[in-house]
Structure formats: C-alpha cells, structure tokens
CSV table of C-alpha atoms in Angstrom, one decimal:
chain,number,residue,atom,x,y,z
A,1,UNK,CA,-37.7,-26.6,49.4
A,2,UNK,CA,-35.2,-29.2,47.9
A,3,UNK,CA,-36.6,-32.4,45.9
A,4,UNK,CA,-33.1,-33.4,45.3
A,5,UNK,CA,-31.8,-37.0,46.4
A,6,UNK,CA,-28.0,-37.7,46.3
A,7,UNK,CA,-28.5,-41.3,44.6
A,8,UNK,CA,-32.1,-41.6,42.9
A,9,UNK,CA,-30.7,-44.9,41.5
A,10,UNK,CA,-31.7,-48.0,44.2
A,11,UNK,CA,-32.4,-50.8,42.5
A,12,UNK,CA,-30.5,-53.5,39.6
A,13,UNK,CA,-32.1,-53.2,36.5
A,14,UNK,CA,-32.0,-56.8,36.0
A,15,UNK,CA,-33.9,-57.7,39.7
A,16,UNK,CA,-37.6,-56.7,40.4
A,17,UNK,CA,-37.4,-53.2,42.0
A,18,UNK,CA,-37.3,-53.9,45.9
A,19,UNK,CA,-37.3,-50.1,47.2
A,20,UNK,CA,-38.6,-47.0,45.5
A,21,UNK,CA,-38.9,-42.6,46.3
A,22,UNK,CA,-41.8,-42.0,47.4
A,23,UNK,CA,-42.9,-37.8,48.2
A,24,UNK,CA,-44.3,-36.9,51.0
A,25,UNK,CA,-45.5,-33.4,52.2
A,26,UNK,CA,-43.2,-32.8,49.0
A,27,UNK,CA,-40.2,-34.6,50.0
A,28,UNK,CA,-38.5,-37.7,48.5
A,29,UNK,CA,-39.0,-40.5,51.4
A,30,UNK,CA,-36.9,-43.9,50.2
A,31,UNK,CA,-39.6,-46.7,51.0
A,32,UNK,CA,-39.3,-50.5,50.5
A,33,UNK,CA,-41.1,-52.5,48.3
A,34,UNK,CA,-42.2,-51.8,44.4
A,35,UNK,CA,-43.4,-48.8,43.2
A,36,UNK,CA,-47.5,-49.4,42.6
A,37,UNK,CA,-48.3,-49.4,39.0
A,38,UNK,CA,-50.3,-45.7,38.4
A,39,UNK,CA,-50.5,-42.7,37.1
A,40,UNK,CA,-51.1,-38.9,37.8
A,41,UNK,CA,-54.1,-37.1,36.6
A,42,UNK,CA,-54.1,-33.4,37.1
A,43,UNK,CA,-57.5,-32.5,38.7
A,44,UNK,CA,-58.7,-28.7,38.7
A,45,UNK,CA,-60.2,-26.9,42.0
A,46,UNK,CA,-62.0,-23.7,42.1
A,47,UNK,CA,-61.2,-21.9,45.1
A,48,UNK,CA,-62.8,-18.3,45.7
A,49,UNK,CA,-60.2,-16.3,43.7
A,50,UNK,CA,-58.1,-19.0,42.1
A,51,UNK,CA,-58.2,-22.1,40.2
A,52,UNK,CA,-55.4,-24.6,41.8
A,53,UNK,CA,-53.4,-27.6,40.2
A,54,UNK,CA,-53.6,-31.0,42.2
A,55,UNK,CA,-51.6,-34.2,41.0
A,56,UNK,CA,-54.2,-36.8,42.1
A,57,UNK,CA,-52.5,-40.6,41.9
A,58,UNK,CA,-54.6,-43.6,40.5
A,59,UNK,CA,-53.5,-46.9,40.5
A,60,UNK,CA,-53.7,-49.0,37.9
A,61,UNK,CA,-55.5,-52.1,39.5
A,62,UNK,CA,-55.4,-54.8,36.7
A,63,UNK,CA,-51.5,-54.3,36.2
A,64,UNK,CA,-50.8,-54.3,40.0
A,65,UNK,CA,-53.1,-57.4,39.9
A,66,UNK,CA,-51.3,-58.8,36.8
A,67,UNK,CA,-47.6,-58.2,39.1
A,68,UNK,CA,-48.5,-60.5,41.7
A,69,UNK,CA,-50.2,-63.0,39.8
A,70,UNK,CA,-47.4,-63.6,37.0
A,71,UNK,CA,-44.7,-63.4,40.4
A,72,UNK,CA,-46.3,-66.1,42.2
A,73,UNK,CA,-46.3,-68.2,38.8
A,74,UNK,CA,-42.8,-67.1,38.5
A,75,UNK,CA,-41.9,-68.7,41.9
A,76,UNK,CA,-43.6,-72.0,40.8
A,77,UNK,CA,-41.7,-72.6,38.1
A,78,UNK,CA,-44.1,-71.6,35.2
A,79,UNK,CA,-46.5,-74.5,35.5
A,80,UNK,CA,-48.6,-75.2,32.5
A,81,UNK,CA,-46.5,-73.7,30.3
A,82,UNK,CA,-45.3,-75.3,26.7
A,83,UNK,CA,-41.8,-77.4,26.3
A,84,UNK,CA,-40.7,-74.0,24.2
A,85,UNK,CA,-41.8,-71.7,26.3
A,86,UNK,CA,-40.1,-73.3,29.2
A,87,UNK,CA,-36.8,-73.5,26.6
A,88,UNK,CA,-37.0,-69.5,26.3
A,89,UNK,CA,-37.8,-69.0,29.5
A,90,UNK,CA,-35.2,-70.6,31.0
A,91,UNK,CA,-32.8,-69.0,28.0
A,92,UNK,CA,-33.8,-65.9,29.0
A,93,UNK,CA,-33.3,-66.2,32.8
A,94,UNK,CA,-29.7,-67.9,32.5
A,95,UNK,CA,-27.5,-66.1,35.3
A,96,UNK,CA,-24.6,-67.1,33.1
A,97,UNK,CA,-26.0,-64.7,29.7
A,98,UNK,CA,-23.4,-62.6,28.5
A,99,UNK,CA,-26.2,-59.8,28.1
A,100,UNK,CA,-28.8,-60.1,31.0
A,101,UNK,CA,-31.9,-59.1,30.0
A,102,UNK,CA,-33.8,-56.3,32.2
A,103,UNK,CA,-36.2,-56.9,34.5
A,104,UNK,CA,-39.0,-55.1,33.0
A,105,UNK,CA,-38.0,-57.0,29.7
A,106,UNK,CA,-38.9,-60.1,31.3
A,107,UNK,CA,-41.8,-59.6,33.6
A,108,UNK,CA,-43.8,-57.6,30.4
A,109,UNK,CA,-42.9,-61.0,28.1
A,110,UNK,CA,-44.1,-63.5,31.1
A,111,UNK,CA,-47.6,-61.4,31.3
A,112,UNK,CA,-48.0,-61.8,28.5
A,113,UNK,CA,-47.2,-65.4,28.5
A,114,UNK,CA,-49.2,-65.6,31.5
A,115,UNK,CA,-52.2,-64.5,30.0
A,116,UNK,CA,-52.2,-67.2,26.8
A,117,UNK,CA,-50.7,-69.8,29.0
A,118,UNK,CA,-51.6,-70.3,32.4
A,119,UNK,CA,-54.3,-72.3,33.9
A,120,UNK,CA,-57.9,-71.2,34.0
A,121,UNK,CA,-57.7,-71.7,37.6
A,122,UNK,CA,-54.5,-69.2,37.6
A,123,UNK,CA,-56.9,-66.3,35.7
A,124,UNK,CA,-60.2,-66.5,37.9
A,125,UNK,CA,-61.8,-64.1,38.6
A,126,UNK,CA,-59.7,-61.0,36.0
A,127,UNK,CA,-61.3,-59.0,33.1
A,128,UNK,CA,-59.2,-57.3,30.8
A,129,UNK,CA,-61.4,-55.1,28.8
A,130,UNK,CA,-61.5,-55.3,24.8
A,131,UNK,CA,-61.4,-52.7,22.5
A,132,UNK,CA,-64.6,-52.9,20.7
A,133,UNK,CA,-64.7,-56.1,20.4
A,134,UNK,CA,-60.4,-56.7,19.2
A,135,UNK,CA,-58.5,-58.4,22.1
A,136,UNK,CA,-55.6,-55.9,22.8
A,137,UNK,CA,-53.2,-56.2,25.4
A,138,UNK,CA,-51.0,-52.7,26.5
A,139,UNK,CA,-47.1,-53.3,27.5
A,140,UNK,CA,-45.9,-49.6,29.1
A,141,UNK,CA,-42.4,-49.2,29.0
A,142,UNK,CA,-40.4,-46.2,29.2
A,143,UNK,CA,-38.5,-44.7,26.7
A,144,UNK,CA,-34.7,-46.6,26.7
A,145,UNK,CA,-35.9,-49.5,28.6
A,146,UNK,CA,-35.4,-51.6,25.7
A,147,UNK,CA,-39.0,-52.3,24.3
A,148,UNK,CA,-38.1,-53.6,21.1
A,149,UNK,CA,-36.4,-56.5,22.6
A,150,UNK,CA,-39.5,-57.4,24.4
A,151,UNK,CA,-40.9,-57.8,20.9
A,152,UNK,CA,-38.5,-60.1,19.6
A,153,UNK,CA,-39.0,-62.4,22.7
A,154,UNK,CA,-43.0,-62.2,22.0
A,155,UNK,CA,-42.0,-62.8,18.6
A,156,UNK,CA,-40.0,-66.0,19.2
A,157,UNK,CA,-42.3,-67.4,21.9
A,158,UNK,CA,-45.3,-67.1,19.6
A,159,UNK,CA,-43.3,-68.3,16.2
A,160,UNK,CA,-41.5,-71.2,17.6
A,161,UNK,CA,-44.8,-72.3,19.8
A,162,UNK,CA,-46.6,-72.4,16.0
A,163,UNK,CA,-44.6,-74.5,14.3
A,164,UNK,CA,-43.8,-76.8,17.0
A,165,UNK,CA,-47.8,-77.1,17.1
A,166,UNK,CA,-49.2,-75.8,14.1
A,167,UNK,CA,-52.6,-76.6,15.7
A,168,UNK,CA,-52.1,-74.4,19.0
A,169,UNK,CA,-54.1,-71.6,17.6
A,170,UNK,CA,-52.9,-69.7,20.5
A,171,UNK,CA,-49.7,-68.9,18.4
A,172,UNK,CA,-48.9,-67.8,15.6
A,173,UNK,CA,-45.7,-68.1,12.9
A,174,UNK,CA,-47.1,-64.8,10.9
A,175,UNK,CA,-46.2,-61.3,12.2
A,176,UNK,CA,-47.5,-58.2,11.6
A,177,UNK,CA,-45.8,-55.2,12.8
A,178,UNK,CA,-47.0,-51.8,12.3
A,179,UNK,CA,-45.4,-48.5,13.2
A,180,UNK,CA,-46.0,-44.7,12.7
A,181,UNK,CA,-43.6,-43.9,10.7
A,182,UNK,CA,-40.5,-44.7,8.1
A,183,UNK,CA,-38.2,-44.0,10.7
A,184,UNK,CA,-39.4,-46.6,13.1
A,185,UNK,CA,-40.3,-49.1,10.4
A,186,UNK,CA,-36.4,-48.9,9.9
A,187,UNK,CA,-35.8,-49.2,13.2
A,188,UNK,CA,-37.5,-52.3,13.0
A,189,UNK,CA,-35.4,-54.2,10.7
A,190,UNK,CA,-34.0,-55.8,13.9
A,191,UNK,CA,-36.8,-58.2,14.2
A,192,UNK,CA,-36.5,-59.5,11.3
A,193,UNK,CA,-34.7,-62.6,12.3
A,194,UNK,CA,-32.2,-63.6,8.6
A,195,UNK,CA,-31.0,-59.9,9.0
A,196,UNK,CA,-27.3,-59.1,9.6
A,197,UNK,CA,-27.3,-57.5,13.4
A,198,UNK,CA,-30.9,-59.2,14.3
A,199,UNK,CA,-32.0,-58.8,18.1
A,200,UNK,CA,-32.7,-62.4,18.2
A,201,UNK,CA,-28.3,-63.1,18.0
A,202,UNK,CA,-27.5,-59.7,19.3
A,203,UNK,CA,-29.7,-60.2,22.4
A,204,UNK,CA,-29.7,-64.0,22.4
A,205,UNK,CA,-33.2,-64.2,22.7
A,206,UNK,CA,-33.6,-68.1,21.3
A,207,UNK,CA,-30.7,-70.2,21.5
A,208,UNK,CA,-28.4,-70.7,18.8
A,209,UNK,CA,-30.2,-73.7,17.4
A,210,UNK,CA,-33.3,-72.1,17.1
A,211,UNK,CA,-32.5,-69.1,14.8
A,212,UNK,CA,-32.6,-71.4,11.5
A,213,UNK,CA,-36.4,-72.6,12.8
A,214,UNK,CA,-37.5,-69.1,13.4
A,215,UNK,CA,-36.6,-67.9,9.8
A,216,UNK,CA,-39.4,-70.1,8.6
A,217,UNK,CA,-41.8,-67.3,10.0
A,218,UNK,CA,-43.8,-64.7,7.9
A,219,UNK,CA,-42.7,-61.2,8.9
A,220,UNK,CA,-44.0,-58.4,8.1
A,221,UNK,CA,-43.2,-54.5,9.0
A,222,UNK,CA,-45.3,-51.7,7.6
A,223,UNK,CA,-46.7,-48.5,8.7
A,224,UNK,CA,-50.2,-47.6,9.7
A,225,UNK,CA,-50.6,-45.5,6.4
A,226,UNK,CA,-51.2,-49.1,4.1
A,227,UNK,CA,-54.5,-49.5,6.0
A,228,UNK,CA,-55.5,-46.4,4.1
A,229,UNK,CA,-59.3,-47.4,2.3
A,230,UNK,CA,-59.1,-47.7,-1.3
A,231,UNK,CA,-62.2,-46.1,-3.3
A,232,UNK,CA,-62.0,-46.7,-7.5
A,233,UNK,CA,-65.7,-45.2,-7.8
A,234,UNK,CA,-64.4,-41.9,-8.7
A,235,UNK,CA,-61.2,-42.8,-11.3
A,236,UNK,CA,-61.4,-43.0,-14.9
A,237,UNK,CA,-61.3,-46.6,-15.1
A,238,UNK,CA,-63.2,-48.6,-17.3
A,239,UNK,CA,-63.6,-51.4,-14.4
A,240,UNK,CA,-64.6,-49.3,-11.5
A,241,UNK,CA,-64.7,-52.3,-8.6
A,242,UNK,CA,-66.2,-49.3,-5.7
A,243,UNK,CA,-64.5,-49.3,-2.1
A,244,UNK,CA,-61.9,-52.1,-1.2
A,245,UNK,CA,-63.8,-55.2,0.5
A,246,UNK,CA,-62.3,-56.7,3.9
A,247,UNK,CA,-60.6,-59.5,1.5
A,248,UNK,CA,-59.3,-57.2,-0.5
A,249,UNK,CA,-58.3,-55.0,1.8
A,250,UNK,CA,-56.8,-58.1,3.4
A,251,UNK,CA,-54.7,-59.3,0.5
A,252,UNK,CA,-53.1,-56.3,-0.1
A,253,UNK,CA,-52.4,-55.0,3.2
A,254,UNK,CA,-50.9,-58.6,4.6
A,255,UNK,CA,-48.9,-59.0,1.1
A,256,UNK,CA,-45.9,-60.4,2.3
A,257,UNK,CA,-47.6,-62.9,4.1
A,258,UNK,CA,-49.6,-64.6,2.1
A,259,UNK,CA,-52.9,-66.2,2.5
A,260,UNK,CA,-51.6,-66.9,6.3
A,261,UNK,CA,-54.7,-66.5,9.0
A,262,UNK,CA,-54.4,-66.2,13.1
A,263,UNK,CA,-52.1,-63.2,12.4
A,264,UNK,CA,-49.7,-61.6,15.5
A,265,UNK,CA,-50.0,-58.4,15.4
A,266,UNK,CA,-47.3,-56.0,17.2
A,267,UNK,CA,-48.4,-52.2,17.3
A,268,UNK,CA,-45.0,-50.1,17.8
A,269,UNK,CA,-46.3,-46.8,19.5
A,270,UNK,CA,-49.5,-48.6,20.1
A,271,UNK,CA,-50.8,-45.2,21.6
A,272,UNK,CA,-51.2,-43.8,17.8
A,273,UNK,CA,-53.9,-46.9,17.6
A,274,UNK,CA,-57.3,-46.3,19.6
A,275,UNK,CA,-60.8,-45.4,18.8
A,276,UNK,CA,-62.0,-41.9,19.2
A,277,UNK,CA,-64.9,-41.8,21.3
A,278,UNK,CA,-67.8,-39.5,18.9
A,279,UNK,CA,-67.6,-36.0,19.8
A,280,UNK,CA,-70.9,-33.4,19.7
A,281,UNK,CA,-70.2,-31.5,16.5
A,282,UNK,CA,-69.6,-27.8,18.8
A,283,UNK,CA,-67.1,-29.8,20.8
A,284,UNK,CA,-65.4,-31.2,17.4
A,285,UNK,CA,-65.3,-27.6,16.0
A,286,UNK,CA,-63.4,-26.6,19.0
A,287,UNK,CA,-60.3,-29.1,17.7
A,288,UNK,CA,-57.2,-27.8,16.7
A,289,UNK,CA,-56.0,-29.5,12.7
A,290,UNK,CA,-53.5,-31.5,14.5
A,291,UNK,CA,-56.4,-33.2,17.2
A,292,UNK,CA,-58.0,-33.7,13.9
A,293,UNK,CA,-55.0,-35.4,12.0
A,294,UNK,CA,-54.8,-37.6,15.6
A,295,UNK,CA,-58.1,-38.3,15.3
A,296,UNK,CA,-58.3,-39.4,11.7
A,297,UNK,CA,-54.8,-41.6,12.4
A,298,UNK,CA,-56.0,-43.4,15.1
A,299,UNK,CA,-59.0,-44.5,13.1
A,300,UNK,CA,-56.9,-45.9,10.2
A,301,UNK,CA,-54.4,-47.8,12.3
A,302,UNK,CA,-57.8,-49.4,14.7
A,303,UNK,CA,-60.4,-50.2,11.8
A,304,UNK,CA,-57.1,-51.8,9.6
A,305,UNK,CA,-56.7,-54.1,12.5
A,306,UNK,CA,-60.7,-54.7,13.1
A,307,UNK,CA,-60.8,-55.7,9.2
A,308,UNK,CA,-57.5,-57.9,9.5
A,309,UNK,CA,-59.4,-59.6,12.6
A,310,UNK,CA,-62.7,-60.0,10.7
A,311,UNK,CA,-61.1,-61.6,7.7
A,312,UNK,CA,-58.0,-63.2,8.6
A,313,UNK,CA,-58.7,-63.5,12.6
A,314,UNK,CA,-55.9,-62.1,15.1
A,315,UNK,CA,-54.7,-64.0,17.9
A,316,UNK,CA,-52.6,-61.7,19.8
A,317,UNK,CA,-52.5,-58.1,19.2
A,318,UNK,CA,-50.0,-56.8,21.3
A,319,UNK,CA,-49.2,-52.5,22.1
A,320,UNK,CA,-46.1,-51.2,22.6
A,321,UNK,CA,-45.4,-47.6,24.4
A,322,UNK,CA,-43.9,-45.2,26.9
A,323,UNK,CA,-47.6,-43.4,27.0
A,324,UNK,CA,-50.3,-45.6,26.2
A,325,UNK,CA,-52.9,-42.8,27.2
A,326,UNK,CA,-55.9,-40.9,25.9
A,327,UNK,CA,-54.6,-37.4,24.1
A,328,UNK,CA,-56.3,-34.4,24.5
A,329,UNK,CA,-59.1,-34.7,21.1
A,330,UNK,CA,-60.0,-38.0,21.4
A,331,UNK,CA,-63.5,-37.6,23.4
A,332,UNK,CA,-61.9,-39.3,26.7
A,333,UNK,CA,-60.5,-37.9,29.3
A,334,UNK,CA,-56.9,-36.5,28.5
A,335,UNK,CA,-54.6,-38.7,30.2
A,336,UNK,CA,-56.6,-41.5,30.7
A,337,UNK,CA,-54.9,-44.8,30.4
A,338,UNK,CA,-55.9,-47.3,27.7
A,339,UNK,CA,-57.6,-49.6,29.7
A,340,UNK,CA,-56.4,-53.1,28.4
A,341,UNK,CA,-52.6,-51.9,29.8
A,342,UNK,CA,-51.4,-55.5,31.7
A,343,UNK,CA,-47.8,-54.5,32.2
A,344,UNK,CA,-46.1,-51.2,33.4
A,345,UNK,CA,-42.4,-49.9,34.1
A,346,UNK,CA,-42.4,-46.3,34.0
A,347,UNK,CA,-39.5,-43.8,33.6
A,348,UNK,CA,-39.3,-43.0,37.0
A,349,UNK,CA,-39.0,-46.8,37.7
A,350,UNK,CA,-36.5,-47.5,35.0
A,351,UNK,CA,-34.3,-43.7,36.2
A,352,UNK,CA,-34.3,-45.8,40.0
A,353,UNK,CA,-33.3,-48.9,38.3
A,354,UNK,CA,-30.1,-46.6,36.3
A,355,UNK,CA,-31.6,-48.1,32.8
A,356,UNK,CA,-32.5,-44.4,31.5
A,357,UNK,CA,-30.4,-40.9,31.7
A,358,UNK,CA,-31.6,-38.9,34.6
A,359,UNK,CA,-33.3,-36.0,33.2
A,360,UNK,CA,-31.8,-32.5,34.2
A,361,UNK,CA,-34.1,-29.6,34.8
A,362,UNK,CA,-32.0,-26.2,33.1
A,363,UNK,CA,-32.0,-23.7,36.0
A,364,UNK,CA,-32.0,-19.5,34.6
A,365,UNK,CA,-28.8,-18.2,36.1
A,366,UNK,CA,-28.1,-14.4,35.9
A,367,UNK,CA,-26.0,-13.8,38.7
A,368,UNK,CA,-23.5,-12.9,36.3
A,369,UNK,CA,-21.1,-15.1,38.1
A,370,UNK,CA,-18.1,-16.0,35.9
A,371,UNK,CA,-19.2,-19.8,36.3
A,372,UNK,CA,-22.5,-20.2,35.6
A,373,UNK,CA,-24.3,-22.8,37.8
C-alpha cells in the first residue's frame, strides 16, 4: 500500500495554507482548507493476544480558536492596534519586500500581537492557562521555518512600542533571551540589533529609520545554566551570606541589563523550560539519569524565570519550539502539549508549503541489483 504523493508541496509559503493531505483508510486524500492545529498521541489497546498501536488525533482547540480570531482581525485592518505596531505591520506585509516573510512568520507575530493588543471585546470569552502562576505564551514552529526571525519581529514590536510609550507597561525595551546551550546562544547573536549581519537589516524587519531607535534597547542572551542557585553556607569564607535572595539572584542573573523591570523574556527551545509534575518516589526510581538531568533542567530554567517575575516582574514571556510537549519523565503524559501553545505550523504544514526538505525514508535494498534503489 503506497503513501506516496507525486507533489506533497500545495501551498506558497508566504499565503495562509488553503489545501492540505489528509489520510484516509491510509491514503493521502488532497482536501481544501487549512490543516487543523493538533497532534497525535499514540494510544495502547489490549486485544486477546496482542497489544496494538493506534495514532489517535487531538486538536488543539485554543490555537485553532486563536487562527480565526487573529484572521478576522487581520481582515479588519488590525483595529486597536498602536501607531508602531501598525508601522511594522504594514512593513512586514509590503508585497513589494525584497525578502517576503513566511506566512507562519507573520501569523505567530500577529497572535501574539493579538493577544496584548486587541480589544477586550476581541478576547471574550478565551483562557489561556498559566504556568503556575507565570503568564507563558507557546509559538510551535517547525524546524527551518524560520523561528528566529519571528523573534526579532517580537523583539522590535515590544522595544519600539516601549520607548515610544515608556508608560505602556504592556512593552518592554529590556530582553531577555535564554537558550540551552552555547551553540544556540551563538546563534543568537542575530538579534542583537548593532551587530554586523543582524536579522533586523538582513530580514528588514523595522524600517531603515528605526534600527538607530532599537539600539537603545537592553539585550541580553544567556543560557539556562546562569539561573543556577548560589549557596555560600558551605565555603570557607569569612562572610558566609547563605543562599542567593531573589534580588540577588536578580542582579546577577539580568547583569547586562541593569536595574531594568517589566523584563521580555524570549525562551529559545522553550520545551527545555516547564515544571515537572511530583512524581511518587517508586515511579521516580524507575527514571533513567538522563529523565533525571531533564528533570533537574527544566526546574532551573522555570524557577529562574518565576524569581525574575517576582522581583523584577515579566510582561511577556514568550516560548519558542518545533516540540513544545511533555517528555517522557516529567510526571505528564508523554506527548502532551504544553498547554499555553497559541500558535502552530507544523513540519508537515511547512514540507506542503516547500519551506523545509522533504524527509526521505532509507529503503534496505538487497536485490543485489547493480543500481541500488
């Protein structure tokens, strides 16, 4: 039985997907209309003999919400939004830009928008779960579809918004962006708007005249590892000050920006960055070390940012990642989706949309044939 299409890609990458594959009795089927935002979650039946695999699909209701909300606003011309907002807006939807921005680029920066911006009347009637208590909002992009340019447009629509109105508290002109890892805090560099090669020229995500007013920002790029605690109780020290205190932790964590509050936070790989749920110890002993090492991570990166939002306050903390699920250790249930996710573009959607490599499945040939399939 063949799953094979001749052309799996249908759509522009810079136009909202109008047709998508849909499988049917295990067959693609070309249907119109947007894919609905979900996911798969394998569920396990017991039959007499055998235990069988099923692919059960569940739609993500908030984000397929979110879609038609933000598109109707769309079509109205963005009402309620700032004079900068509308600037970048328009900016970034120019049919004349040398580089057209995707799609997905611009719908997951307009939720966004959306949800800071628009009218209470626009939001009646939608709850987007916190995390504990920290306001978190998820962006799902797959790999190659150009994430980190969505950042610098949240970036410049919450910087410029500040210091046009430094009393907006809805924005902020200090960024905090924290990544997993050396590599990716390299990577990173991009966003950092007086650096050679900057998204914000390459990309021309603000226009021209703006790049000299986004400068006077605070940036800042570190990795989860500088929320680390600090204990002196146990060094040598004749001053022995006991664990770090929130402001303490505070000023040396958010060095590089000062004594700035209403921080922006941007969480690169935001799935690295949620709160275990407590496990019974007989199920904890069951973990492998690197559920464990997960485990302990994800607690680091999500009590840094509670501490930050206790002291210095957070107005948008905003998650960035191809798989913003629940891993297999963390006491939910493995493959969950975290459950403030507002925006979604898959790989599937972005492989219809030709933005991503179509992935090739290696097929075991031992025919001996001189050319091998």
């Amino acid at each position: 039985m063949s799953l094979l299409v001749d052309n799996p890609i249908i759509n522009s990458p810079f136009e909202e997907p109008a047709r998508h594959w849909a499988y049917e009795d295990g067959q693609p089927v070309l249907k119109a209309g947007r894919r609905p935002a979900g996911y798969y979650l394998k569920a396990r039946t017991r039959g007499t003999q055998t235990a069988i695999l099923e692919e059960q699909f569940v739609p993500l209701d908030l984000v397929n919400e979110l879609r038609e909300r933000v598109r109707g606003w769309r079509e109205r011309g963005y009402p309620g939004v700032t004079p900068i907002t509308r600037q970048l807006l328009n900016h970034w939807n120019r049919p004349d830009r040398e580089r057209k921005l995707y799609f997905c680029q611009r719908e997951a920066a307009e939720t966004l928008i959306w949800l800071l911006e628009a009218s209470p009347a626009e939001k009646q009637g939608l709850a987007i779960p916190k995390d504990n208590g920290l306001r978190r909002y998820a962006c799902k992009m797959a790999t190659g579809s150009g994430k980190t340019v969505v950042m610098g447009m949240v970036i410049a629509w919450q910087v410029l918004n500040k210091l046009a109105n430094s009393q907006d508290r809805r924005f902020s002109d200090a960024v905090l962006m924290v990544c997993p890892n050396v590599t990716i805090r390299e990577r990173l560099q991009v966003l950092l708007p007086w650096k050679p090669g900057n998204y914000y020229e390459k990309f021309e995500l603000v226009p021209r005249a703006m790049i000299e007013r986004l400068q006077q920002g605070r940036f800042q790029i570190t990795n989860w590892h500088l929320f680390q605690p600090k204990d002196d109780s146990r060094s040598r020290s004749v001053v022995q000050r006991g664990p770090e205190s929130d402001a303490a932790f505070c000023r040396r964590v958010l060095r590089d920006l000062g004594s700035k509050q209403n921080i922006l936070v941007i969480n690169d790989e935001g799935h690295h960055a949620y709160r275990p749920a407590p496990l019974a110890p007989e199920v904890k002993g069951r973990l492998s070390p690197e559920e464990i090492a997960e485990r302990e991570e994800a607690t680091i990166w999500v009590s840094g940012l509670d501490r930050i939002a206790a002291v210095r306050g957070i107005n948008l903390c905003a998650d960035f990642s191809a798989t913003p699920f629940y891993i297999k250790g963390s006491g939910y249930e493995e493959g969950a989706p975290f459950p403030w996710i507002i925006s979604d573009f898959g790989l599937v959607d972005a492989i219809e949309c030709g933005m991503v490599k179509i992935p090739r499945v290696p097929v075991d040939d031992n025919t001996g044939a001189l050319i091998p399939k």
